[in-house]
Structure formats: structure tokens, C-alpha cells
mmCIF file of C-alpha atoms and ligand atoms in Angstrom:
data_model
loop_
_atom_site.group_PDB
_atom_site.id
_atom_site.type_symbol
_atom_site.label_atom_id
_atom_site.label_comp_id
_atom_site.label_asym_id
_atom_site.label_seq_id
_atom_site.Cartn_x
_atom_site.Cartn_y
_atom_site.Cartn_z
ATOM 1 C CA MET A 1 0.000 0.000 0.000
ATOM 2 C CA LEU A 2 1.174 3.519 -0.724
ATOM 3 C CA PRO A 3 1.979 5.710 2.306
ATOM 4 C CA LYS A 4 0.213 9.070 2.736
ATOM 5 C CA PHE A 5 1.613 12.087 0.920
ATOM 6 C CA SER A 6 0.220 15.279 -0.539
ATOM 7 C CA TYR A 7 0.063 15.504 -4.328
ATOM 8 C CA ALA A 8 0.630 18.708 -6.293
ATOM 9 C CA ARG A 9 0.165 19.220 -10.008
ATOM 10 C CA PRO A 10 1.507 22.729 -10.722
ATOM 11 C CA GLU A 11 0.970 24.330 -14.127
ATOM 12 C CA THR A 12 4.275 26.189 -14.375
ATOM 13 C CA LEU A 13 7.903 25.196 -13.951
ATOM 14 C CA ASN A 14 8.429 27.986 -11.388
ATOM 15 C CA ALA A 15 5.539 26.696 -9.279
ATOM 16 C CA ALA A 16 6.993 23.169 -9.411
ATOM 17 C CA LEU A 17 10.443 24.449 -8.432
ATOM 18 C CA ALA A 18 8.950 26.384 -5.492
ATOM 19 C CA LEU A 19 7.345 23.161 -4.233
ATOM 20 C CA LEU A 20 10.744 21.431 -4.310
ATOM 21 C CA GLU A 21 12.484 24.112 -2.275
ATOM 22 C CA ASP A 22 12.152 22.386 1.113
ATOM 23 C CA GLY A 23 14.219 19.454 -0.209
ATOM 24 C CA ASN A 24 11.771 16.698 0.807
ATOM 25 C CA ALA A 25 9.337 16.659 -2.128
ATOM 26 C CA ARG A 26 9.731 14.112 -4.947
ATOM 27 C CA ILE A 27 9.260 14.700 -8.659
ATOM 28 C CA HIS A 28 6.661 12.579 -10.473
ATOM 29 C CA GLY A 29 7.243 12.097 -14.202
ATOM 30 C CA GLY A 30 5.229 9.095 -15.316
ATOM 31 C CA GLY A 31 5.413 7.582 -11.821
ATOM 32 C CA THR A 32 6.274 4.062 -13.035
ATOM 33 C CA ASP A 33 9.357 3.915 -10.828
ATOM 34 C CA LEU A 34 8.530 6.533 -8.193
ATOM 35 C CA LEU A 35 5.264 4.974 -7.044
ATOM 36 C CA GLY A 36 6.851 1.522 -6.757
ATOM 37 C CA CYS A 37 9.627 2.991 -4.605
ATOM 38 C CA LEU A 38 7.116 4.731 -2.329
ATOM 39 C CA ARG A 39 4.945 1.610 -2.087
ATOM 40 C CA ASP A 40 7.986 -0.521 -1.180
ATOM 41 C CA ARG A 41 9.274 2.111 1.324
ATOM 42 C CA VAL A 42 12.557 2.469 -0.568
ATOM 43 C CA PHE A 43 12.236 6.122 0.477
ATOM 44 C CA THR A 44 9.483 8.352 1.842
ATOM 45 C CA THR A 45 8.203 11.835 1.088
ATOM 46 C CA ASP A 46 5.582 14.325 2.291
ATOM 47 C CA THR A 47 4.870 15.693 -1.185
ATOM 48 C CA VAL A 48 4.796 14.336 -4.700
ATOM 49 C CA VAL A 49 5.070 17.011 -7.397
ATOM 50 C CA SER A 50 3.763 15.952 -10.791
ATOM 51 C CA LEU A 51 5.236 17.657 -13.849
ATOM 52 C CA GLY A 52 2.355 16.428 -16.001
ATOM 53 C CA ALA A 53 0.467 19.748 -16.279
ATOM 54 C CA ILE A 54 3.427 21.938 -17.200
ATOM 55 C CA ALA A 55 3.212 23.023 -20.826
ATOM 56 C CA GLY A 56 6.379 22.740 -22.885
ATOM 57 C CA LEU A 57 8.034 19.846 -21.078
ATOM 58 C CA ARG A 58 6.893 17.269 -23.622
ATOM 59 C CA GLY A 59 7.760 16.593 -27.239
ATOM 60 C CA ILE A 60 10.551 15.920 -29.699
ATOM 61 C CA THR A 61 11.793 18.802 -31.834
ATOM 62 C CA ALA A 62 14.705 19.335 -34.197
ATOM 63 C CA THR A 63 17.210 21.972 -33.108
ATOM 64 C CA SER A 64 18.424 24.552 -35.631
ATOM 65 C CA ASP A 65 21.805 22.783 -35.974
ATOM 66 C CA GLY A 66 20.293 19.378 -36.783
ATOM 67 C CA GLY A 67 20.247 17.999 -33.262
ATOM 68 C CA LEU A 68 17.285 16.956 -31.150
ATOM 69 C CA ARG A 69 15.476 18.407 -28.186
ATOM 70 C CA LEU A 70 13.590 15.906 -26.050
ATOM 71 C CA GLY A 71 11.235 17.437 -23.503
ATOM 72 C CA ALA A 72 11.785 15.790 -20.118
ATOM 73 C CA MET A 73 8.184 14.537 -19.992
ATOM 74 C CA THR A 74 8.284 12.923 -23.437
ATOM 75 C CA PRO A 75 7.037 9.346 -23.141
ATOM 76 C CA ILE A 76 9.593 6.676 -24.029
ATOM 77 C CA ALA A 77 7.130 5.236 -26.581
ATOM 78 C CA GLU A 78 7.116 8.514 -28.561
ATOM 79 C CA ILE A 79 10.903 8.451 -28.766
ATOM 80 C CA ALA A 80 10.912 4.814 -29.876
ATOM 81 C CA ALA A 81 8.396 5.576 -32.637
ATOM 82 C CA ASP A 82 9.878 8.847 -33.895
ATOM 83 C CA GLU A 83 11.187 8.662 -37.475
ATOM 84 C CA ALA A 84 13.902 11.281 -37.045
ATOM 85 C CA VAL A 85 15.212 9.507 -33.949
ATOM 86 C CA ALA A 86 15.246 6.159 -35.733
ATOM 87 C CA GLY A 87 16.897 7.659 -38.837
ATOM 88 C CA HIS A 88 19.687 9.724 -37.275
ATOM 89 C CA PHE A 89 20.008 8.682 -33.620
ATOM 90 C CA THR A 90 19.445 4.943 -33.989
ATOM 91 C CA THR A 91 20.987 3.935 -30.666
ATOM 92 C CA LEU A 92 18.365 6.038 -28.863
ATOM 93 C CA ALA A 93 15.476 4.563 -30.858
ATOM 94 C CA ASP A 94 16.844 1.058 -30.246
ATOM 95 C CA ALA A 95 17.159 1.708 -26.513
ATOM 96 C CA ALA A 96 13.749 3.362 -26.125
ATOM 97 C CA GLY A 97 12.168 0.445 -27.990
ATOM 98 C CA VAL A 98 13.417 -2.123 -25.463
ATOM 99 C CA VAL A 99 12.563 -0.269 -22.241
ATOM 100 C CA ALA A 100 10.157 -2.347 -20.161
ATOM 101 C CA SER A 101 6.756 -3.119 -21.764
ATOM 102 C CA PRO A 102 4.523 -1.130 -24.173
ATOM 103 C CA GLN A 103 2.367 0.093 -21.257
ATOM 104 C CA LEU A 104 5.390 1.293 -19.298
ATOM 105 C CA ARG A 105 6.864 2.956 -22.387
ATOM 106 C CA ASN A 106 3.611 4.891 -22.837
ATOM 107 C CA GLN A 107 3.588 6.056 -19.222
ATOM 108 C CA GLY A 108 7.312 6.384 -18.476
ATOM 109 C CA THR A 109 9.165 9.564 -19.442
ATOM 110 C CA ILE A 110 12.680 10.084 -20.734
ATOM 111 C CA ALA A 111 13.835 12.090 -17.675
ATOM 112 C CA GLY A 112 12.302 9.523 -15.323
ATOM 113 C CA ASN A 113 14.139 6.815 -17.225
ATOM 114 C CA LEU A 114 17.461 8.580 -16.605
ATOM 115 C CA CYS A 115 16.730 9.198 -12.903
ATOM 116 C CA GLN A 116 15.142 5.872 -11.894
ATOM 117 C CA LYS A 117 16.372 4.072 -8.771
ATOM 118 C CA PRO A 118 18.396 0.838 -9.001
ATOM 119 C CA ARG A 119 16.763 -2.565 -9.116
ATOM 120 C CA CYS A 120 18.920 -4.484 -6.603
ATOM 121 C CA TRP A 121 16.480 -6.825 -4.875
ATOM 122 C CA TYR A 122 17.929 -6.126 -1.419
ATOM 123 C CA TYR A 123 17.527 -2.383 -1.962
ATOM 124 C CA ARG A 124 13.953 -2.832 -3.201
ATOM 125 C CA GLY A 125 13.198 -5.292 -0.405
ATOM 126 C CA ASP A 126 13.233 -5.027 3.386
ATOM 127 C CA PHE A 127 16.998 -4.764 3.698
ATOM 128 C CA HIS A 128 18.537 -1.643 5.226
ATOM 129 C CA CYS A 129 21.591 -1.896 3.015
ATOM 130 C CA LEU A 130 24.391 0.597 2.523
ATOM 131 C CA ARG A 131 22.593 2.440 -0.284
ATOM 132 C CA LYS A 132 19.635 3.009 2.040
ATOM 133 C CA GLY A 133 21.856 4.358 4.805
ATOM 134 C CA GLY A 134 22.729 1.034 6.454
ATOM 135 C CA GLU A 135 26.177 -0.404 6.993
ATOM 136 C CA ILE A 136 26.563 -3.370 4.680
ATOM 137 C CA CYS A 137 25.952 -4.525 1.145
ATOM 138 C CA TYR A 138 23.855 -7.694 1.213
ATOM 139 C CA ALA A 139 24.570 -8.486 -2.428
ATOM 140 C CA TYR A 140 28.331 -8.778 -2.117
ATOM 141 C CA ASP A 141 28.137 -12.110 -0.249
ATOM 142 C CA GLY A 142 24.568 -12.823 -1.344
ATOM 143 C CA GLU A 143 22.520 -13.197 -4.522
ATOM 144 C CA ASN A 144 24.534 -11.110 -6.941
ATOM 145 C CA GLN A 145 23.894 -12.690 -10.341
ATOM 146 C CA TYR A 146 22.434 -9.438 -11.767
ATOM 147 C CA HIS A 147 24.991 -7.115 -10.219
ATOM 148 C CA CYS A 148 28.001 -5.268 -11.600
ATOM 149 C CA ILE A 149 31.354 -6.427 -12.947
ATOM 150 C CA PHE A 150 32.857 -2.922 -13.168
ATOM 151 C CA GLY A 151 32.856 0.044 -10.800
ATOM 152 C CA GLY A 152 31.576 -1.748 -7.704
ATOM 153 C CA ASP A 153 32.799 -0.159 -4.494
ATOM 154 C CA MET A 154 30.803 -0.884 -1.330
ATOM 155 C CA CYS A 155 27.656 -1.078 -3.516
ATOM 156 C CA TYR A 156 27.392 -3.360 -6.572
ATOM 157 C CA ILE A 157 24.236 -2.287 -8.410
ATOM 158 C CA VAL A 158 23.976 -1.993 -12.155
ATOM 159 C CA HIS A 159 22.520 1.207 -13.501
ATOM 160 C CA PRO A 160 19.050 0.246 -14.795
ATOM 161 C CA SER A 161 18.310 2.713 -17.625
ATOM 162 C CA ASP A 162 18.503 1.626 -21.266
ATOM 163 C CA THR A 163 18.329 5.149 -22.670
ATOM 164 C CA ALA A 164 21.145 6.538 -20.490
ATOM 165 C CA PRO A 165 23.969 4.618 -22.242
ATOM 166 C CA ALA A 166 22.490 5.482 -25.646
ATOM 167 C CA LEU A 167 22.185 9.197 -24.828
ATOM 168 C CA ALA A 168 25.672 9.189 -23.289
ATOM 169 C CA ALA A 169 27.071 7.594 -26.459
ATOM 170 C CA LEU A 170 25.421 10.357 -28.515
ATOM 171 C CA GLY A 171 26.914 13.065 -26.278
ATOM 172 C CA ALA A 172 23.513 14.317 -25.055
ATOM 173 C CA VAL A 173 23.184 16.988 -22.381
ATOM 174 C CA CYS A 174 20.446 17.489 -19.748
ATOM 175 C CA ARG A 175 19.165 21.006 -19.152
ATOM 176 C CA VAL A 176 18.429 21.330 -15.447
ATOM 177 C CA SER A 177 16.554 24.038 -13.507
ATOM 178 C CA SER A 178 16.494 24.764 -9.771
ATOM 179 C CA PRO A 179 14.771 27.603 -7.873
ATOM 180 C CA SER A 180 17.970 29.666 -8.093
ATOM 181 C CA ALA A 181 19.744 28.681 -11.320
ATOM 182 C CA SER A 182 19.904 26.608 -14.484
ATOM 183 C CA ARG A 183 22.734 24.383 -15.599
ATOM 184 C CA SER A 184 23.676 21.763 -18.179
ATOM 185 C CA VAL A 185 24.768 18.264 -17.197
ATOM 186 C CA PRO A 186 26.076 15.822 -19.837
ATOM 187 C CA VAL A 187 24.237 12.499 -19.570
ATOM 188 C CA ALA A 188 27.687 10.895 -19.366
ATOM 189 C CA ALA A 189 28.283 12.840 -16.123
ATOM 190 C CA LEU A 190 24.778 12.579 -14.637
ATOM 191 C CA HIS A 191 25.246 9.432 -12.577
ATOM 192 C CA VAL A 192 27.258 9.048 -9.387
ATOM 193 C CA PRO A 193 29.500 6.011 -8.848
ATOM 194 C CA PRO A 194 29.429 4.419 -5.379
ATOM 195 C CA SER A 195 33.105 5.292 -4.905
ATOM 196 C CA VAL A 196 31.932 8.931 -4.759
ATOM 197 C CA ASP A 197 28.665 8.413 -2.850
ATOM 198 C CA PRO A 198 26.973 5.011 -2.491
ATOM 199 C CA GLN A 199 23.662 6.618 -1.472
ATOM 200 C CA ARG A 200 23.225 8.821 -4.479
ATOM 201 C CA GLU A 201 22.326 7.888 -8.065
ATOM 202 C CA THR A 202 22.588 11.258 -9.835
ATOM 203 C CA VAL A 203 24.363 14.570 -9.359
ATOM 204 C CA LEU A 204 20.982 16.334 -9.224
ATOM 205 C CA GLU A 205 19.986 18.128 -6.023
ATOM 206 C CA PRO A 206 16.505 17.425 -4.603
ATOM 207 C CA ASP A 207 15.273 20.820 -5.889
ATOM 208 C CA GLU A 208 16.510 20.331 -9.457
ATOM 209 C CA ILE A 209 14.316 19.354 -12.401
ATOM 210 C CA ILE A 210 15.537 18.078 -15.764
ATOM 211 C CA THR A 211 13.545 20.144 -18.243
ATOM 212 C CA GLU A 212 14.943 18.805 -21.504
ATOM 213 C CA ILE A 213 17.640 16.656 -23.016
ATOM 214 C CA VAL A 214 19.536 17.990 -26.010
ATOM 215 C CA VAL A 215 21.235 15.621 -28.422
ATOM 216 C CA PRO A 216 23.917 17.199 -30.651
ATOM 217 C CA PRO A 217 23.662 16.862 -34.426
ATOM 218 C CA PRO A 218 24.913 13.540 -35.755
ATOM 219 C CA ALA A 219 28.403 13.668 -37.248
ATOM 220 C CA ALA A 220 28.666 12.769 -40.942
ATOM 221 C CA GLY A 221 29.289 9.036 -41.090
ATOM 222 C CA LEU A 222 27.709 8.283 -37.678
ATOM 223 C CA ARG A 223 26.349 4.770 -37.247
ATOM 224 C CA SER A 224 24.853 3.885 -33.906
ATOM 225 C CA SER A 225 22.979 1.076 -32.198
ATOM 226 C CA TYR A 226 21.874 -0.284 -28.823
ATOM 227 C CA ARG A 227 21.212 -3.868 -27.904
ATOM 228 C CA LYS A 228 20.666 -5.546 -24.594
ATOM 229 C CA VAL A 229 20.558 -9.190 -23.590
ATOM 230 C CA ARG A 230 17.882 -9.964 -21.027
ATOM 231 C CA ALA A 231 16.589 -13.034 -19.232
ATOM 232 C CA ARG A 232 13.035 -12.643 -20.569
ATOM 233 C CA ALA A 233 12.349 -11.379 -24.069
ATOM 234 C CA SER A 234 8.961 -9.827 -23.161
ATOM 235 C CA TRP A 235 10.354 -7.182 -20.807
ATOM 236 C CA ASP A 236 13.371 -7.110 -18.581
ATOM 237 C CA PHE A 237 16.332 -5.024 -17.538
ATOM 238 C CA ALA A 238 19.686 -5.585 -19.249
ATOM 239 C CA LEU A 239 21.893 -8.443 -18.135
ATOM 240 C CA THR A 240 24.387 -6.957 -20.552
ATOM 241 C CA GLY A 241 23.981 -4.184 -23.103
ATOM 242 C CA VAL A 242 26.034 -2.008 -25.414
ATOM 243 C CA ALA A 243 25.396 1.410 -26.976
ATOM 244 C CA LEU A 244 27.642 2.103 -29.951
ATOM 245 C CA ALA A 245 28.158 5.474 -31.640
ATOM 246 C CA LEU A 246 30.837 5.060 -34.290
ATOM 247 C CA VAL A 247 31.817 7.640 -36.892
ATOM 248 C CA PHE A 248 33.008 6.115 -40.176
ATOM 249 C CA ASP A 249 35.052 7.652 -42.963
ATOM 250 C CA GLY A 250 34.623 5.031 -45.643
ATOM 251 C CA ASP A 251 35.468 1.761 -43.894
ATOM 252 C CA THR A 252 37.587 3.348 -41.190
ATOM 253 C CA ILE A 253 36.281 4.394 -37.782
ATOM 254 C CA THR A 254 37.468 7.908 -36.996
ATOM 255 C CA SER A 255 35.865 8.258 -33.562
ATOM 256 C CA ALA A 256 33.881 6.107 -31.161
ATOM 257 C CA ARG A 257 31.777 6.537 -28.034
ATOM 258 C CA VAL A 258 30.712 3.281 -26.413
ATOM 259 C CA PHE A 259 28.764 2.746 -23.173
ATOM 260 C CA LEU A 260 27.781 -0.547 -21.539
ATOM 261 C CA SER A 261 24.607 -1.321 -19.596
ATOM 262 C CA GLY A 262 24.210 -4.129 -17.088
ATOM 263 C CA ALA A 263 27.905 -3.666 -16.338
ATOM 264 C CA ALA A 264 28.355 -1.052 -13.631
ATOM 265 C CA PRO A 265 26.546 1.234 -11.176
ATOM 266 C CA ILE A 266 26.624 3.961 -13.838
ATOM 267 C CA PRO A 267 26.428 3.750 -17.658
ATOM 268 C CA TRP A 268 29.946 2.401 -18.174
ATOM 269 C CA ARG A 269 32.164 4.078 -20.725
ATOM 270 C CA ALA A 270 33.994 1.305 -22.544
ATOM 271 C CA THR A 271 37.216 3.141 -23.370
ATOM 272 C CA GLY A 272 38.909 -0.167 -24.207
ATOM 273 C CA ILE A 273 36.431 -0.777 -27.041
ATOM 274 C CA GLU A 274 36.764 2.830 -28.208
ATOM 275 C CA GLU A 275 40.553 2.523 -28.385
ATOM 276 C CA ALA A 276 40.406 -0.876 -30.106
ATOM 277 C CA VAL A 277 38.203 0.360 -32.965
ATOM 278 C CA THR A 278 39.300 3.980 -33.501
ATOM 279 C CA GLY A 279 41.520 4.350 -36.556
ATOM 280 C CA SER A 280 40.720 0.814 -37.699
ATOM 281 C CA LYS A 281 38.501 -0.995 -40.155
ATOM 282 C CA LEU A 282 36.023 -3.353 -38.547
ATOM 283 C CA ASP A 283 37.738 -6.552 -39.646
ATOM 284 C CA MET A 284 37.591 -9.703 -37.566
ATOM 285 C CA ALA A 285 40.875 -8.939 -35.794
ATOM 286 C CA THR A 286 39.592 -5.532 -34.666
ATOM 287 C CA ILE A 287 36.254 -6.969 -33.584
ATOM 288 C CA LYS A 288 37.994 -9.691 -31.574
ATOM 289 C CA ALA A 289 40.285 -7.143 -29.933
ATOM 290 C CA ALA A 290 37.293 -4.912 -29.081
ATOM 291 C CA ALA A 291 35.348 -7.834 -27.613
ATOM 292 C CA GLU A 292 38.310 -8.751 -25.404
ATOM 293 C CA ALA A 293 38.766 -5.108 -24.413
ATOM 294 C CA SER A 294 35.103 -4.857 -23.357
ATOM 295 C CA VAL A 295 35.796 -6.977 -20.265
ATOM 296 C CA ALA A 296 39.412 -6.040 -19.523
ATOM 297 C CA GLY A 297 39.674 -5.194 -15.841
ATOM 298 C CA ALA A 298 36.256 -6.639 -14.992
ATOM 299 C CA GLU A 299 35.800 -7.928 -11.442
ATOM 300 C CA PRO A 300 32.898 -10.372 -11.454
ATOM 301 C CA LEU A 301 31.182 -11.250 -8.173
ATOM 302 C CA SER A 302 30.549 -14.821 -6.999
ATOM 303 C CA MET A 303 27.478 -15.382 -9.216
ATOM 304 C CA ASN A 304 27.841 -13.123 -12.256
ATOM 305 C CA GLY A 305 30.930 -14.444 -14.029
ATOM 306 C CA TYR A 306 28.671 -15.385 -16.953
ATOM 307 C CA LYS A 307 28.596 -11.683 -17.897
ATOM 308 C CA ILE A 308 32.177 -11.892 -19.188
ATOM 309 C CA ALA A 309 31.332 -14.264 -22.045
ATOM 310 C CA LEU A 310 28.008 -12.496 -22.601
ATOM 311 C CA PHE A 311 29.657 -9.098 -23.036
ATOM 312 C CA LYS A 312 32.315 -10.457 -25.370
ATOM 313 C CA GLY A 313 29.709 -12.138 -27.571
ATOM 314 C CA LEU A 314 27.366 -9.151 -27.537
ATOM 315 C CA VAL A 315 30.069 -6.644 -28.426
ATOM 316 C CA ALA A 316 31.381 -8.843 -31.254
ATOM 317 C CA GLU A 317 27.869 -9.358 -32.668
ATOM 318 C CA GLN A 318 26.991 -5.671 -32.500
ATOM 319 C CA LEU A 319 30.219 -4.592 -34.168
ATOM 320 C CA GLU A 320 29.638 -7.103 -36.947
ATOM 321 C CA ALA A 321 26.068 -5.838 -37.334
ATOM 322 C CA ILE A 322 27.090 -2.166 -37.507
ATOM 323 C CA ARG A 323 29.796 -2.976 -40.074
ATOM 324 C CA GLY A 324 26.999 -4.162 -42.346
HETATM 325 C C1 FAD B 1 8.127 -3.699 -14.511
HETATM 326 C C2 FAD B 1 9.099 -2.639 -14.887
HETATM 327 C C3 FAD B 1 10.033 -2.891 -15.890
HETATM 328 C C4 FAD B 1 10.938 -1.910 -16.263
HETATM 329 N N1 FAD B 1 11.838 -2.207 -17.243
HETATM 330 C C5 FAD B 1 12.736 -1.256 -17.633
HETATM 331 C C6 FAD B 1 13.683 -1.536 -18.657
HETATM 332 O O1 FAD B 1 13.722 -2.621 -19.228
HETATM 333 N N2 FAD B 1 14.557 -0.554 -18.986
HETATM 334 C C7 FAD B 1 14.550 0.662 -18.393
HETATM 335 O O2 FAD B 1 15.366 1.524 -18.753
HETATM 336 N N3 FAD B 1 13.682 0.956 -17.418
HETATM 337 C C8 FAD B 1 12.762 0.040 -17.018
HETATM 338 N N4 FAD B 1 11.854 0.332 -16.041
HETATM 339 C C9 FAD B 1 12.036 1.543 -15.234
HETATM 340 C C10 FAD B 1 11.163 2.800 -15.389
HETATM 341 O O3 FAD B 1 9.912 2.663 -14.834
HETATM 342 C C11 FAD B 1 11.032 3.361 -16.730
HETATM 343 O O4 FAD B 1 12.309 3.357 -17.234
HETATM 344 C C12 FAD B 1 10.438 4.771 -16.870
HETATM 345 O O5 FAD B 1 10.974 5.377 -18.017
HETATM 346 C C13 FAD B 1 10.641 5.729 -15.725
HETATM 347 O O6 FAD B 1 10.020 6.963 -16.101
HETATM 348 P P1 FAD B 1 8.881 7.657 -15.243
HETATM 349 O O7 FAD B 1 8.548 8.928 -15.920
HETATM 350 O O8 FAD B 1 7.752 6.727 -14.976
HETATM 351 O O9 FAD B 1 9.683 7.936 -13.904
HETATM 352 P P2 FAD B 1 9.130 8.321 -12.473
HETATM 353 O O10 FAD B 1 8.726 7.095 -11.768
HETATM 354 O O11 FAD B 1 8.154 9.421 -12.550
HETATM 355 O O12 FAD B 1 10.477 8.914 -11.854
HETATM 356 C C14 FAD B 1 11.627 8.110 -11.669
HETATM 357 C C15 FAD B 1 12.628 8.936 -10.870
HETATM 358 O O13 FAD B 1 13.065 10.054 -11.634
HETATM 359 C C16 FAD B 1 12.779 11.279 -10.974
HETATM 360 N N5 FAD B 1 12.361 12.209 -12.022
HETATM 361 C C17 FAD B 1 11.323 12.045 -12.895
HETATM 362 N N6 FAD B 1 11.284 13.084 -13.752
HETATM 363 C C18 FAD B 1 12.296 13.922 -13.414
HETATM 364 C C19 FAD B 1 12.763 15.180 -13.944
HETATM 365 N N7 FAD B 1 12.179 15.778 -14.985
HETATM 366 N N8 FAD B 1 13.841 15.754 -13.341
HETATM 367 C C20 FAD B 1 14.466 15.149 -12.287
HETATM 368 N N9 FAD B 1 14.063 13.977 -11.750
HETATM 369 C C21 FAD B 1 12.987 13.363 -12.316
HETATM 370 C C22 FAD B 1 11.687 10.934 -9.976
HETATM 371 O O14 FAD B 1 11.669 11.799 -8.848
HETATM 372 C C23 FAD B 1 12.042 9.510 -9.589
HETATM 373 O O15 FAD B 1 13.021 9.462 -8.585
HETATM 374 C C24 FAD B 1 10.914 -0.641 -15.641
HETATM 375 C C25 FAD B 1 9.971 -0.387 -14.644
HETATM 376 C C26 FAD B 1 9.069 -1.363 -14.269
HETATM 377 C C27 FAD B 1 8.065 -1.038 -13.205
HETATM 378 S S1 SF4 B 2 24.345 -3.723 -4.208
HETATM 379 FE FE1 SF4 B 2 23.976 -1.677 -3.359
HETATM 380 S S2 SF4 B 2 21.760 -1.524 -3.336
HETATM 381 FE FE2 SF4 B 2 22.260 -3.748 -3.436
HETATM 382 S S3 SF4 B 2 22.438 -4.505 -1.302
HETATM 383 FE FE3 SF4 B 2 24.452 -3.826 -1.936
HETATM 384 S S4 SF4 B 2 24.553 -1.698 -1.176
HETATM 385 FE FE4 SF4 B 2 22.401 -2.242 -1.295
#
């Protein structure tokens, strides 16, 4: 059952920001993650502030330089179905198309997708673990088959969003407003690793709202994709996933941005893959080197060693697919 809280549905951004000023209110996008967290007592709040009545926070528009502007309240389903997104920002369309189920994609928003809480079953259950302010991580010596192989430090979650690695690969930037200022935060710098703060998922303050996400224009020769492997094909979070954004000049890759999902507590920048492919043609030797590089330095837990082979296979398959 949901706990008691007051519910506000302001009609302007300034009114919403004023409601967030006391630091305890929570933002409601589509509510698909927020309401589950409140129901399961992952956290509590006195006030839920819906952004649903604020004009201008929804929609996909082209920017004058050929990029994209995604309103924070744009449903994931609209992004998945948008022709311009599919044509020029394929990794984002791919990622949006595999988020959850059709119902959740209709209700869930792009900003909510970036800011959702982790799915660790101890964290979502009745365990007062480190991320909830307790003293230990129950996953480290427990059931950790869905947890991270990179970046674990006191907490071993994997970041749950599919669109975050895709947007990070495309170099997208969040526009953020607070009662006192506005700022821009690259999606690649939005999430906080546990080595910095194991109780925080994003760099956003409680009184900050993402208002839009801006994707820069695609470079000439950009090819991009996102694919995740999941336990159930109908809907599920990534066991492993890879967002590729590769710029080709003829057959040669001139630059690469690659982020993994299902790998780490944040969308994990795969610099090893980037280095293996940049300046090269995607022949089998390069693909093999990139697949090996995808797991270099990985530190699997007791039950998730299978992710090593899964990442290598996934990366090799996706590079072959993007080569065409
Ligand atoms: C059964 C199930 C399966 C799922 N499967 C997947 C999956 O496969 N892949 C995936 O990526 N996700 C998945 N999700 C997670 C999630 O519900 C969706 O990703 C959805 O996009 C979240 O968006 P929302 O608008 O409903 O977020 P909300 O629930 O409204 O918000 C989520 C969080 O973001 C914050 N927030 C919302 N909007 C803003 C904003 N504008 N500025 C700052 N903070 C904000 C909220 O305060 C809250 O903490 C799944 C969820 C469920 C319940
Ligand atoms: S992995 Fe993180 S969220 Fe899960 S039990 Fe450990 S500390 Fe808690």
C-alpha cells in the first residue's frame, strides 16, 4: 500500500520548483518507478510534485543545428516511434524500444528513465543496506547474479536505464533548472558512482528538475545502435547491453563513443572498445580485440561471471552488425 503524501500538479515550472524548495518533495514524471519505490518504502516523502500539467516539457523537436530536443516529460514510446530519432540517432530509438513493456513505455518519461532508482532486490526489499543508509551490502556475499562487474565499491548495483547509455554515447546533455539557477549536465556525467557516494544515483539536487535533453547533431558518417541481452524477451532489464556510436570515414572508424549497460553502477564508458576500434577498419581482428577489451579489468562477483562471455559475444555481434 502507498503511504500518505500530498500531491501537487503545478501548471508552471516555477511553481513546481517552489514546491521542491524544502528538499523533501519528490518529482513525479510518469510515476512508473517513483510509485513503486514509495509503495515498497525504498524512500518516503511528504509531497509528490507531478510535472504532467506543465506546458512545454513534452515533445521531440529538431534543433536549428540538426540535433534533437527531447522534452523531459516525453514518453519513451514517442521516442521509440519517432522517425527522425530512428533515422539519425538509432541507438536512442533502439534503446527506447526495449525499455520495459509497451504500457510502461507509454507512461514512463525520458527524464524519469534517466533518474530511476536501481533494481537491486535487497535495496527494493526489506533490507537496510548501505545504499539506504545502512552499513553493509547484502549483495556482495549474497545473490549477486544481476549485479556489476565494473565500478563496484561498497555497492554493486547496475545502472538500470537503457536510454542513459544510448544518450551518453550520442553526447547528449540534460538542461536542469532549480529555484535559483539553471545548468547543463552531460548524460555521461549525470550518474554518481558508489566510490563517490553510495547513497546517491545522480548529481541532481533534490530541488533540481531536468527540463529537456539535447542531443547534438549527428556527425557525418555516424552509425549507432543499442542492444541488450535480457533473461526474458517480453520485458526485462539488461543483463548486458552495449550502446555504440561510431563515426566512419569510408570503412575506417574515426571516432567512437561506447557505453555498456548491465555492467556497472553507472552507464559504463567502454574506453577499451573505443581505443580498439578507432583508426581501424572493422575486420575480424579488430572486432575480436574490441570484444576482449570490453571486459578487460572486470571484477565479477561470486554469481555473475557469466557476464564476461556475454559481453564479449554481444560486443562482437553488434560490431559485426554495424559494419553491415
Ligand atoms: C516492470 C518494470 C520494468 C521496467 N523495465 C525497464 C527496462 O527494461 N529498462 C529501463 O530503462 N527501465 C525500465 N523500467 C524503469 C522505469 O519505470 C522506466 O524506465 C520509466 O521510463 C521511468 O520513467 P517515469 O517517468 O515513470 O519515472 P518516475 O517514476 O516518474 O520517476 C523516476 C525517478 O526520476 C525522478 N524524475 C522524474 N522526472 C524527473 C525530472 N524531470 N527531473 C528530475 N528527476 C525526475 C523521480 O523523482 C524519480 O526518482 C521498468 C519499470 C518497471 C516497473
Ligand atoms: S548492491 Fe547496493 S543496493 Fe544492493 S544490497 Fe548492496 S549496497 Fe544495497
